[in-house]
Coordinates of C-alpha atoms in Angstrom, one line a residue:
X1 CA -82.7 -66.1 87.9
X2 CA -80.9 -63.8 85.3
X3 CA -79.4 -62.0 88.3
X4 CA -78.4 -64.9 89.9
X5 CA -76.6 -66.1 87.3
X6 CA -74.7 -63.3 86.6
X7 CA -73.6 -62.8 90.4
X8 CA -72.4 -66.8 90.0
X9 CA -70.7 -65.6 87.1
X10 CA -68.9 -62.4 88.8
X11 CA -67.6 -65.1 91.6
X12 CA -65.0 -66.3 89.3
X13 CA -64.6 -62.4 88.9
X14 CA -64.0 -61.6 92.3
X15 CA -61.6 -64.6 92.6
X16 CA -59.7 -63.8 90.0
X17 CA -59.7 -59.9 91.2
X18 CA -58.7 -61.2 94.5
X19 CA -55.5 -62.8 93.2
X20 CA -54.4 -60.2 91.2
X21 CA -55.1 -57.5 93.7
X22 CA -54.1 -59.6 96.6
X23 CA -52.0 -62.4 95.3
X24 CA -49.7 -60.8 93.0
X25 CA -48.7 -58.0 94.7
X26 CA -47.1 -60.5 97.4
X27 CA -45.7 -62.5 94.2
X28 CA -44.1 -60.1 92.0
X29 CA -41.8 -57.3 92.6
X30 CA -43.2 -53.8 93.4
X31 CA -41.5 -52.8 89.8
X32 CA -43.4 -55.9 87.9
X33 CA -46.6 -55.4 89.7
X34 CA -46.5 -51.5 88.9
X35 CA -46.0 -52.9 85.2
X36 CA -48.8 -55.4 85.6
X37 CA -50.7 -52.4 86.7
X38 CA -50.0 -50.2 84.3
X39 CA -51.0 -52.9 81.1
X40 CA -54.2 -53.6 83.2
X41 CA -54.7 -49.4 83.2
X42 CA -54.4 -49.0 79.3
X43 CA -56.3 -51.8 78.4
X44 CA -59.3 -50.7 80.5
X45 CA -59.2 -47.9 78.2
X46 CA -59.5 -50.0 74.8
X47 CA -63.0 -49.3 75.0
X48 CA -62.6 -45.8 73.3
X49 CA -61.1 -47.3 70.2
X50 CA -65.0 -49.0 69.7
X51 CA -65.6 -45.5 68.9
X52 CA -69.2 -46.1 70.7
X53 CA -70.4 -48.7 68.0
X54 CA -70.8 -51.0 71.2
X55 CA -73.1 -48.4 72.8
X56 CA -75.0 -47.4 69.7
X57 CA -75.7 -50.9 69.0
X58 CA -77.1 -51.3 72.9
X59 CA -78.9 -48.4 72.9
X60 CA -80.8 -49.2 69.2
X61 CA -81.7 -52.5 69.6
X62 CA -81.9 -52.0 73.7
X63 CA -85.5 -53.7 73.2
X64 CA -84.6 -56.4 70.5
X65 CA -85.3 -60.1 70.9
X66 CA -82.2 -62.2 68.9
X67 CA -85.1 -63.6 66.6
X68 CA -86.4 -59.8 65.6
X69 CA -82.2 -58.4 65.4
X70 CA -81.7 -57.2 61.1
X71 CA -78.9 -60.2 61.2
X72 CA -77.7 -59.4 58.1
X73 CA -77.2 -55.8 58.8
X74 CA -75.6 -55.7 61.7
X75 CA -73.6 -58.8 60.8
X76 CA -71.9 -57.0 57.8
X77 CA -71.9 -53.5 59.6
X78 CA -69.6 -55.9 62.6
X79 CA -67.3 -57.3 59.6
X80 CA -66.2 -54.0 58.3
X81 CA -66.1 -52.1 61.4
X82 CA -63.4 -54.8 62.6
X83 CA -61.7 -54.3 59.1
X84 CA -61.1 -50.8 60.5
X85 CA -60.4 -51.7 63.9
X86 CA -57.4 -54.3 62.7
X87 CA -56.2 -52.0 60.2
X88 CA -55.9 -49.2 63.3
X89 CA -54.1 -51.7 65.0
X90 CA -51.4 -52.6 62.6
X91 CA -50.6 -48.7 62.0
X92 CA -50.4 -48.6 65.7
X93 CA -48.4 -51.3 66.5
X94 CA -45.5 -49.8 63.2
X95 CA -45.5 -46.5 65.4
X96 CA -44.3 -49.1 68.8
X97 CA -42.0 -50.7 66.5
X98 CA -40.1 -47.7 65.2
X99 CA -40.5 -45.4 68.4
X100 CA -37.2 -45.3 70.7
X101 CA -37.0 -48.3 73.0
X102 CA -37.6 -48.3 76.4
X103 CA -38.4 -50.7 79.3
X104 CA -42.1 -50.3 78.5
X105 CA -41.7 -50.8 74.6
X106 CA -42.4 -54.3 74.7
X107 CA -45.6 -53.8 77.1
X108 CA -47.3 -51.4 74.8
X109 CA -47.1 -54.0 72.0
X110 CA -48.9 -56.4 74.2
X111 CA -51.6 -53.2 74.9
X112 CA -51.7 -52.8 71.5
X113 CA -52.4 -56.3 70.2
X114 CA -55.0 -56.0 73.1
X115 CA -57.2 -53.4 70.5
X116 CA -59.4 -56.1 68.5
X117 CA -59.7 -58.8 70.8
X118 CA -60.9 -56.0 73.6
X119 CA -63.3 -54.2 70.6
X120 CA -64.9 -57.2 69.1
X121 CA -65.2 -59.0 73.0
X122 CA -66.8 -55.6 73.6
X123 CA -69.2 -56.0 70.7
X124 CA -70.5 -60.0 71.3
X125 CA -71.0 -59.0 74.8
X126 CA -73.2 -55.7 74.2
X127 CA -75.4 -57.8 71.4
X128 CA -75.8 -60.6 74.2
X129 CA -77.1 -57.3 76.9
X130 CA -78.6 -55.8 74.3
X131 CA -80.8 -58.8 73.2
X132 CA -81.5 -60.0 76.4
X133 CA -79.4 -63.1 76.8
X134 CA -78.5 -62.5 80.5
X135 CA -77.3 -66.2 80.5
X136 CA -75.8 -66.5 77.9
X137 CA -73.7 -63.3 79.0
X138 CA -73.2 -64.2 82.1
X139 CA -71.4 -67.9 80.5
X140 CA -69.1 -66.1 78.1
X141 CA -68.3 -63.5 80.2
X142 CA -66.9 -65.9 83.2
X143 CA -64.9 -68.1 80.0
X144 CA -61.9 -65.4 80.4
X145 CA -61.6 -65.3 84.1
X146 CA -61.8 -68.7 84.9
X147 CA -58.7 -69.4 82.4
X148 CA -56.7 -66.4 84.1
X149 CA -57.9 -67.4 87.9
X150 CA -56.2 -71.3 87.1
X151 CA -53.1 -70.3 85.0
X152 CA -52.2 -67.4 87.9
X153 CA -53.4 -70.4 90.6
X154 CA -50.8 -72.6 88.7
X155 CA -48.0 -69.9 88.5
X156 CA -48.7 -69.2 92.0
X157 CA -48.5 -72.4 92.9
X158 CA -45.0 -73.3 90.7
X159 CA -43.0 -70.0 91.8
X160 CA -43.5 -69.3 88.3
X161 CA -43.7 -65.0 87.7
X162 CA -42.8 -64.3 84.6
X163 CA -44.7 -61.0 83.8
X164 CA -45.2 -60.9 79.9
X165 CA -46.4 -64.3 80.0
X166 CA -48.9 -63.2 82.4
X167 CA -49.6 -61.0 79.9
X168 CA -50.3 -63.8 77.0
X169 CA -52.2 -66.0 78.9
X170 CA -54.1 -62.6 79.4
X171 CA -54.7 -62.5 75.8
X172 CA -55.2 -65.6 75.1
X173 CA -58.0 -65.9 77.4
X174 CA -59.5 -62.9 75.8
X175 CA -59.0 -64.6 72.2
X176 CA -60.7 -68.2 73.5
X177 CA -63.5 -66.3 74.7
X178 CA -64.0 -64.4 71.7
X179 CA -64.0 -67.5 69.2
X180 CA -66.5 -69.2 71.6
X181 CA -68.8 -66.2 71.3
X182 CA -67.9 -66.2 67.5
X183 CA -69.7 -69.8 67.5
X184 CA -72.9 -68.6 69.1
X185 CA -73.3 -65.4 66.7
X186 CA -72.0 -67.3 63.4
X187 CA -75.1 -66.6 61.7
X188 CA -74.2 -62.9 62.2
X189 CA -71.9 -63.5 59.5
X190 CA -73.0 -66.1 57.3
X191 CA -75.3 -63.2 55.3
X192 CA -73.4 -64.1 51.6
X193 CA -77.0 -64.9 50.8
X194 CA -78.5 -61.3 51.7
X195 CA -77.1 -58.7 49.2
X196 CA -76.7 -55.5 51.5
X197 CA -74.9 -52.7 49.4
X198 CA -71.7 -50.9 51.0
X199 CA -73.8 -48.0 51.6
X200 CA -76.5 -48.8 53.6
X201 CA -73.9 -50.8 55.8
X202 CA -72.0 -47.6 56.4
X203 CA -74.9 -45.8 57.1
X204 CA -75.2 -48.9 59.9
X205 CA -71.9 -48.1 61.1
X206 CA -72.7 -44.2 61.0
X207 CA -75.9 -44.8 62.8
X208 CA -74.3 -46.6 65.7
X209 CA -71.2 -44.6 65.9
X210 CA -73.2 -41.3 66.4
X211 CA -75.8 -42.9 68.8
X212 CA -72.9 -44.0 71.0
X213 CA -70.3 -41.1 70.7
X214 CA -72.0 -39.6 73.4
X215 CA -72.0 -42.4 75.6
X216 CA -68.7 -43.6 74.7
X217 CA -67.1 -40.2 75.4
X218 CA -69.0 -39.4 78.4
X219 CA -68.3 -43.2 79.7
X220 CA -64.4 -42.7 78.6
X221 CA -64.9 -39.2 81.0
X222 CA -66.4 -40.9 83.9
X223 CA -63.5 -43.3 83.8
X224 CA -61.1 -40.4 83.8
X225 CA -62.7 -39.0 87.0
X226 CA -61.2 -42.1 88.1
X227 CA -58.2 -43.0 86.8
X228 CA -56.6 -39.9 85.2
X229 CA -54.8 -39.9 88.4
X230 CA -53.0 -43.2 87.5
X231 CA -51.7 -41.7 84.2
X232 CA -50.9 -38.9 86.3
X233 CA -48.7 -40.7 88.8
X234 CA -47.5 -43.0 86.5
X235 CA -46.1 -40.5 84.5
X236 CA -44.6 -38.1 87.9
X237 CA -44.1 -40.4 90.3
X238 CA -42.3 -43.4 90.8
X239 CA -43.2 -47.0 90.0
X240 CA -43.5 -47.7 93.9
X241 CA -46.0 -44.7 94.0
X242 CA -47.9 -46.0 90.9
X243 CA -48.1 -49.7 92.5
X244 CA -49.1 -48.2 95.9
X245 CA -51.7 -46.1 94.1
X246 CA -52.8 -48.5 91.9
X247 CA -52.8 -51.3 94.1
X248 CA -55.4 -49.3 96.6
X249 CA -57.6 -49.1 93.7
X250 CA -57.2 -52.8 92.6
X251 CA -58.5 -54.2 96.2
X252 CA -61.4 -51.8 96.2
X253 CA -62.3 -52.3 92.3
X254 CA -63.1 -55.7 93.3
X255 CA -66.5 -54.3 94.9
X256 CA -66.9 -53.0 91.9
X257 CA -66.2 -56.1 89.6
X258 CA -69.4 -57.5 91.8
X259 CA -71.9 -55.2 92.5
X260 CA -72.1 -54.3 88.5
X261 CA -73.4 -57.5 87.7
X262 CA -76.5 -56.1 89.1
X263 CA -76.5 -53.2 86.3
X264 CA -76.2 -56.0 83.3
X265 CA -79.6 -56.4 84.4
X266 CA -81.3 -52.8 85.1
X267 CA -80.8 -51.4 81.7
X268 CA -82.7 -54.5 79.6
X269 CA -85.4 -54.6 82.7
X270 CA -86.3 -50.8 83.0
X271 CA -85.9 -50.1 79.1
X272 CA -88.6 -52.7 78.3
X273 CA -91.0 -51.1 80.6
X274 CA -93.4 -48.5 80.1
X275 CA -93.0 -44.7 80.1
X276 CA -94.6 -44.1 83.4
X277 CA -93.0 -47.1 85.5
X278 CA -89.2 -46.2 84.7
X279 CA -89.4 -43.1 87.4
X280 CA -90.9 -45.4 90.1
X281 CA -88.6 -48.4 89.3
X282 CA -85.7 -45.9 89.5
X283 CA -86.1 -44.4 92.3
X284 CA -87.2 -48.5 94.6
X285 CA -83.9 -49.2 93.1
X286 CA -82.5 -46.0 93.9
X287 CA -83.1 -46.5 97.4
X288 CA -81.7 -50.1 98.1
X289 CA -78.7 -48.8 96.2
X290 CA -77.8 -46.5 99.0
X291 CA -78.7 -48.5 101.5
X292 CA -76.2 -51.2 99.8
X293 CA -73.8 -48.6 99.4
X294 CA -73.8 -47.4 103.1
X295 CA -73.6 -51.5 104.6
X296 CA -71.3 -52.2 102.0
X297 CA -69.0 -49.8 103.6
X298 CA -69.2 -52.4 107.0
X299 CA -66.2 -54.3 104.8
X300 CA -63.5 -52.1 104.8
X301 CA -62.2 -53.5 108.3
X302 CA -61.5 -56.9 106.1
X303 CA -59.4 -54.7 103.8
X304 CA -57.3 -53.1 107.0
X305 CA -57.2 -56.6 108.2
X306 CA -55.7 -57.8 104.7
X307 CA -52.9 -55.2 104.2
X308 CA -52.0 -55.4 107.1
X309 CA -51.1 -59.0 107.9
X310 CA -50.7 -60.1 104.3
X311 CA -49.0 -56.9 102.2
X312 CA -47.1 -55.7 105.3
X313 CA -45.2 -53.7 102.3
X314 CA -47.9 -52.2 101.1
X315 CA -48.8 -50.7 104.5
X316 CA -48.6 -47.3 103.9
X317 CA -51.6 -47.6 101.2
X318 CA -54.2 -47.2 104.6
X319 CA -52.9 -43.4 104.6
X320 CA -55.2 -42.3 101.5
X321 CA -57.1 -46.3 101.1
X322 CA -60.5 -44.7 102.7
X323 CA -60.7 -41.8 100.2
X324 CA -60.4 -44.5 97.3
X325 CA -62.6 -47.5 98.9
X326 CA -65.5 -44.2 98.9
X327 CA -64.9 -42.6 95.6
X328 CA -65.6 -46.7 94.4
X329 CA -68.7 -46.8 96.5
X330 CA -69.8 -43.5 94.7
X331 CA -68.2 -45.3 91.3
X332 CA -70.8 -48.2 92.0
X333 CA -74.2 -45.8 92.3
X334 CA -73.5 -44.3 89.2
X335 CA -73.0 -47.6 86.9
X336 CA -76.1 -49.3 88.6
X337 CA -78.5 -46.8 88.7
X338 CA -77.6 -43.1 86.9
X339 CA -75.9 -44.6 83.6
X340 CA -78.9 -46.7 82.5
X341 CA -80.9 -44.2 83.5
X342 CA -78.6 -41.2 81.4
X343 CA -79.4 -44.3 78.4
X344 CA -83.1 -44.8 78.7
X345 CA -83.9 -40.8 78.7
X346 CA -81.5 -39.9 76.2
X347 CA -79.3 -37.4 79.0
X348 CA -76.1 -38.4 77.2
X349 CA -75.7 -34.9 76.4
X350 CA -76.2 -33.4 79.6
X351 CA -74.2 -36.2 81.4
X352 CA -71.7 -35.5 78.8
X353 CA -71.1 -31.6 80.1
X354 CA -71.2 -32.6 83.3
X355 CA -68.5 -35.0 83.7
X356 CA -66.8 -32.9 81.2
X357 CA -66.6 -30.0 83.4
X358 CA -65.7 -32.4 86.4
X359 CA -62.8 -33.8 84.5
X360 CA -61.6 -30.0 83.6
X361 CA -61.7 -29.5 87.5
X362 CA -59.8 -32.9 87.9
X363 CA -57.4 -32.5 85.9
X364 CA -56.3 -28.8 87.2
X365 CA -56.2 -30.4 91.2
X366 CA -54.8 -33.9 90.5
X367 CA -51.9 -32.3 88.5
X368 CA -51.0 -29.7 91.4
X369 CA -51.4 -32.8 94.0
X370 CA -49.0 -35.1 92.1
X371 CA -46.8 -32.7 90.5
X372 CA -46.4 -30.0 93.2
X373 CA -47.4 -31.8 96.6
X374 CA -46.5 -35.7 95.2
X375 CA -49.2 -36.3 97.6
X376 CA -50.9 -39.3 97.1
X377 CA -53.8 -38.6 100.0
X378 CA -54.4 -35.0 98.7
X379 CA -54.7 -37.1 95.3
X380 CA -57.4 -39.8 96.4
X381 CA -59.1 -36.7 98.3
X382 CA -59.1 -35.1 94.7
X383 CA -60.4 -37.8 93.3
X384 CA -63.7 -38.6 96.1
X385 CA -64.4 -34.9 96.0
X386 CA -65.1 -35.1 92.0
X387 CA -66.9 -38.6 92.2
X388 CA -68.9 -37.0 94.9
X389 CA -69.9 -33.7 92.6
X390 CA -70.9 -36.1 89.2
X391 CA -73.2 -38.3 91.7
X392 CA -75.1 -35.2 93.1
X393 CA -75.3 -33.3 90.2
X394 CA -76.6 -36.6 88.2
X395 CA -79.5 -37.4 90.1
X396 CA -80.6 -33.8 90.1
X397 CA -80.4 -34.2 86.0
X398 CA -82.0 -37.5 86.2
X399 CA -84.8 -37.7 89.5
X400 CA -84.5 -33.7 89.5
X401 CA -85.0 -33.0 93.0
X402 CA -83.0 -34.4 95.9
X403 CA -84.0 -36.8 98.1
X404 CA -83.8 -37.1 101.8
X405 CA -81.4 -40.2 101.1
X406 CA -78.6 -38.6 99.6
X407 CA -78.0 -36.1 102.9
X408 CA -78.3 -39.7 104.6
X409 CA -75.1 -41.2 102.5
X410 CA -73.2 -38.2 102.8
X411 CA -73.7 -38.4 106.3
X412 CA -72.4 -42.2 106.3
X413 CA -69.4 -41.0 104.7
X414 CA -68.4 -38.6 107.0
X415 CA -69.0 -41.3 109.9
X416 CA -67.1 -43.8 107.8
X417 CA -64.1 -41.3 107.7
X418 CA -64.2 -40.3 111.3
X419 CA -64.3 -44.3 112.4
X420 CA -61.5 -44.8 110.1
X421 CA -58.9 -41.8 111.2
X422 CA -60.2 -41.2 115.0
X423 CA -61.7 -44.5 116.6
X424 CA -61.2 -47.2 114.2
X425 CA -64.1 -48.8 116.1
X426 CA -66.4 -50.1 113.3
X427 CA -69.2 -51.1 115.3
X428 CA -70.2 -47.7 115.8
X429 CA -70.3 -47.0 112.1
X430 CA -72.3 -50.9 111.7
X431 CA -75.0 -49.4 113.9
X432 CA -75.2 -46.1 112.0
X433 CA -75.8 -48.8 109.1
X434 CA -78.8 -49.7 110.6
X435 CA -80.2 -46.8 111.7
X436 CA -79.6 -45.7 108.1
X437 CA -81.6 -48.5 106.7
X438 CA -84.7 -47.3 108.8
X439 CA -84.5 -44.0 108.5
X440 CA -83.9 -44.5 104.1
X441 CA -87.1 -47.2 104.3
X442 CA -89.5 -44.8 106.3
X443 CA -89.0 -41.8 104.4
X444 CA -89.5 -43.8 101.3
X445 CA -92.7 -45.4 103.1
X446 CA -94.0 -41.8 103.8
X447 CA -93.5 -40.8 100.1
X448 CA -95.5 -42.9 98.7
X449 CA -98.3 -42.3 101.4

């Protein structure tokens, strides 16, 4: 029920992902939408300024019940933290103020103002994981994008495309969602009754942050696998690269936005189990992770099909779109599966040096493709490659050997990517689905015999 809940709740998700990856595009300018683009790109990365107090407080009281959470505590430890957070906030937005103008001065203010609301959303939603409240998280996490998906409907529908109040409405959404969560955690803050010295609520605040550092940074790396590219071309490149670029990652992200309901889920279920269950669990859902992974890829002729007839302008995004729709198939296998898992056994560390070393790698290749070639295919290529590397070197950290199904899923990708360039006859890569499917189930029925 939990799961189906939260898929419900990622349908107003994908709606609202559909519009503004396939709606706007055809709306606004290429310039506006690479400016869309670029505010959606910078607040995705808000998350660092939580400074892992999201994560340490998922990972501590991972196996908390709302009834058994120190209220008071973590209540108090919330009220200061955001003291920070709003005072990091106003120094920042001085520094926008006073800095040189330019036609993205006003945009960063907006990113800016984003901090808090993005920080303390962050926090409300990991206490409502954390606990257990799977429907409660999947309401308040739909409250956002439902207001988005009918004030973009509206705009749509009025010829009405003024960016920056895109924006507000944007924030606004954010802020609504936030008060409503405020409501449901009230009690959180109504601890004038328990006398909690400064002190021990630092040493809360301490706790949390270093428990989730490692989590937060190696997170914040594993999104830089993925989109250090975009600051990349933004920065290089012009604003019709950056939209192209960005806009190729937009449609696919949607699969994304989807499928990771499903990992709301895995972390509360396999961290309540016991020691000798996780593995097993792990690895059953492993298994029907590649096998989603593999049929998922059956839906990339609906995403030819789209650009095609409906973002004619965008056409030339089909030159490097395959390398980008994989890297997010590879993107969707790690959140479900190897980042609970990196949680559960306390990897972080390991994970950590591994998608440090990756980003290193990525950083050196994605600079010379931009910079030197101003390739955008050599670019996604970059990008796939490195995706590819942190999934294979993960589950040898995590399930330490390799399994018969991950030769099968490379495989798939190098049939996807043939059908795509050479035939473009999709049926042939829908029956290597299949064949796929039996081969993964009766290697996994012959392990367990």
């Amino acid at each position: 029920m939990n799961l189906l809940l939260l898929i419900i709740s990622q349908v107003f998700g994908l709606t609202l992902g559909l519009i503004k990856s396939l709606v706007l595009p055809k709306y606004l300018t290429i310039e506006d939408f690479a400016l869309w683009q670029i505010y959606l790109l910078y607040v995705g990365y808000i998350t660092v300024f939580s400074f892992g107090f999201n994560d340490g407080l998922l990972v501590r009281y991972g196996k908390f019940n709302l009834s058994k959470l120190p209220v008071s505590l973590v209540g108090k430890s919330i009220k200061y933290f955001m003291s920070f957070i709003i005072l990091f906030t106003v120094i920042l937005l001085i520094f926008c103020l006073i800095y040189p103008s330019d036609d993205k001065k006003l945009l960063f203010i907006f990113i800016s103002l984003n901090i808090p609301l993005v920080v303390l959303n962050g926090i409300f939603l990991f206490l409502l994981q954390s606990t257990n409240q799977i429907k409660k998280y999947s309401f308040y996490s739909v409250i956002d994008k439902l207001i988005m998906l009918i004030t973009l409907s509206m705009f749509v529908y009025f010829g009405f495309n003024y960016l920056f109040l895109i924006i507000i409405i944007d924030m606004l959404s954010r802020l609504l969602q936030i008060f409503l969560m405020y409501l449901e955690f009230k009690k959180l803050f109504n601890t004038n009754s328990t006398y909690i010295d400064r002190k021990t609520v630092f040493l809360e605040i301490k706790e949390n942050i270093s428990r989730g550092l490692y989590i937060l940074v190696s997170n914040l790396i594993s999104m830089l696998l993925f989109g250090f590219s975009l600051f990349v071309i933004e920065r290089f490149m012009t604003l019709k690269n950056y939209s192209m670029y960005s806009l190729g990652i937009s449609i696919t992200n949607i699969l994304l936005l989807f499928i990771n309901a499903i990992s709301v889920v895995v972390f509360p279920y396999l961290s309540r189990l016991k020691e000798d269950q996780v593995m097993r669990k792990a690895s059953y859902i492993t298994n029907w992770i590649v096998i989603l992974s593999i049929i998922i890829c059956n839906i990339y002729v609906l995403i030819t099909f789209t650009v095609e007839n409906f973002l004619d302008k965008y056409v030339e995004i089909l030159l490097f779109m395959p390398f980008i729709f994989l890297s997010i198939v590879l993107q969707i296998k790690f959140s479900i599966i190897f980042y609970p898992m990196v949680k559960i056994l306390q990897y972080e560390k390991k994970i950590f040096s591994l998608n440090l070393v990756l980003l290193l790698i990525s950083i050196v290749f994605t600079i010379i493709t931009v910079v030197y070639f101003h390739s955008l295919l050599y670019t996604s290529i970059v990008m796939y490659i490195i995706l590819y590397l942190r999934n294979y070197f993960s589950n040898k950290i995590v399930f330490k050997i390799n399994y018969f199904r991950e030769y099968i899923e490379l495989i798939s990708h190098i049939v996807f990517l043939i059908v795509v360039y050479r035939t473009n006859t999709f049926y042939v890569f829908s029956l290597y689905s299949v064949i796929a499917f039996l081969l993964i189930k009766k290697f996994d029925y012959e392990r367990k015999l």
